[in-house]
C-alpha positions as a printed Julia matrix, in Angstrom:
151×3 Matrix{Float64}:
 29.07   15.18  -11.07
 29.44   14.21   -7.83
 30.69   16.8    -4.65
 32.62   16.02   -1.53
 29.23   15.62    0.45
 28.02   12.79   -1.97
 30.96   11.06   -1.82
 30.79   10.86    2.16
 27.29    9.88    1.96
 28.5     6.99   -0.73
 31.71    6.07    1.81
 29.15    5.54    4.71
 26.52    3.65    2.42
 29.26    1.15    1.26
 30.34    0.47    4.83
 27.02    0.37    6.05
 24.05    0.15    3.65
 20.96   -0.44    6.66
 22.64    2.92    8.21
 19.65    5.54    8.67
 19.2     8.46    6.75
 20.03   10.17   10.16
 22.63    8.33   11.52
 24.14    9.24    7.85
 23.03   13.32    8.45
 24.34   13.02   11.82
 28.1    12.07   10.48
 28.36   14.64    7.68
 26.29   17.48    9.41
 23.26   17.85    7.26
 19.5    17.23    7.83
 18.36   13.95    7.24
 15.64   15.31    4.44
 18.63   16.76    2.4
 20.66   13.23    2.98
 17.46   11.47    1.28
 16.93   13.87   -1.25
 20.82   13.2    -2.31
 20.51    9.69   -2.15
 17.56    9.59   -4.56
 19.25   11.29   -7.05
 22.24    9.21   -6.5
 19.61    6.17   -7.15
 17.8     8.3    -9.94
 21.52    8.88  -11.85
 22.25    5.27  -11.54
 25.49    5.87   -9.24
 23.74    3.76   -6.71
 22.57    0.77   -8.5
 21.33   -0.95   -5.46
 21.66   -2.32   -2.19
 23.08   -5.86   -1.47
 23.5    -8.48    1.69
 26.77   -9.74    2.28
 26.45  -13.43    2.49
 29.11  -16.2     3.56
 29.34  -18.28    0.66
 30.47  -21.39    3.05
 26.99  -21.01    4.89
 24.89  -21.73    1.58
 27.03  -24.26    0.06
 28.89  -22.35   -2.43
 32.47  -22.41   -0.72
 34.55  -23.12   -3.55
 36.06  -20.1    -5.66
 37.32  -20.41   -9.14
 38.38  -18.09  -12.18
 37.72  -19.56  -15.37
 39.21  -18.1   -18.1
 37.21  -18.42  -21.22
 38.25  -18.51  -25.19
 35.97  -18.28  -27.76
 35.85  -17.96  -31.79
 35.63  -15.01  -33.61
 32.1   -15.47  -33.65
 31.66  -15.76  -30.02
 29.81  -12.75  -29.21
 26.43  -14.83  -28.33
 28.64  -16.82  -25.58
 28.13  -13.62  -23.12
 24.66  -13.89  -23.02
 24.78  -17.5   -22.1
 27.69  -16.91  -19.35
 26.02  -14.23  -17.6
 22.66  -16.62  -17.56
 24.68  -19.1   -15.52
 23.9   -18.58  -12.04
 27.27  -19.91  -10.64
 28.99  -17.49  -12.45
 29.24  -14.42  -10.06
 30.68  -12.19  -12.9
 31.88  -11.99  -16.8
 34.68   -9.85  -17.89
 35.75   -9.24  -21.52
 39.57   -9.16  -21.52
 42.76   -8.54  -23.39
 44.98  -11.15  -24.08
 44.19  -14.79  -25.33
 41.17  -15.62  -23.63
 37.87  -13.58  -24.3
 36.5   -14.03  -21.01
 37.41  -13.96  -17.77
 34.67  -15.67  -15.0
 34.44  -15.67  -11.0
 32.36  -18.39   -9.99
 31.19  -20.14   -7.24
 30.27  -23.7    -6.71
 29.45  -26.25   -3.99
 33.33  -28.51   -4.47
 35.19  -29.74   -7.16
 32.64  -32.13   -8.18
 29.86  -29.34   -8.83
 32.62  -27.44  -10.94
 33.15  -30.25  -13.12
 29.6   -30.41  -13.76
 29.17  -27.0   -14.48
 32.34  -26.86  -17.0
 30.96  -30.09  -18.88
 27.45  -29.21  -18.78
 27.1   -25.17  -18.74
 30.03  -23.98  -20.34
 31.61  -25.59  -22.33
 28.62  -26.78  -24.71
 28.44  -23.05  -24.99
 28.32  -22.71  -29.1
 31.8   -20.86  -30.36
 33.38  -21.95  -26.37
 36.84  -23.42  -27.7
 38.33  -24.3   -24.33
 38.38  -23.12  -20.98
 41.29  -22.6   -18.26
 40.19  -23.39  -14.6
 42.31  -21.35  -11.61
 41.13  -22.96   -8.28
 41.5   -20.16   -5.34
 42.95  -21.57   -2.16
 42.2   -18.89    0.25
 40.91  -15.43   -0.12
 42.77  -12.34    1.69
 40.75   -9.85    0.13
 37.26   -9.89   -1.23
 34.62   -6.56   -1.55
 32.47   -4.47   -3.68
 33.46   -0.91   -2.0
 34.86    1.26   -4.56
 38.03    3.85   -2.95
 35.86    6.92   -2.6
 38.04    8.74   -0.07
 40.57    9.94   -2.55
 38.3    11.02   -5.31
 35.01   13.06   -3.41
């Protein structure tokens, strides 16, 4: 169970994961050692799963974002492992409805997307079909969770 102070720490770290413990402590009014102990406990409990760098996808030739709906046969459970292993696939979601999975994919361009679909996704056993939606413009993309109302 998290308390209000843990929620404040998480909110601050989501905004800037490189912030010093001393600065977090200053912002919430605790000793730096207490903040460090709380962060370690949050890590040990799996609440904080890691620290990541936010890279501009266009700067590393991954400017095309697409969502791919994948339909598999009833016995398509092995498809999940194969989809997760594809580097261009950033997210794999098991979904309700007509499709089995919804993928978030980043590639350089439509040519690279075509190769990915033909060579890596469609050959997976039990994949019956795919449906691709190309993102034209992104207005919001974040991994930050809305914690301020929950702490």
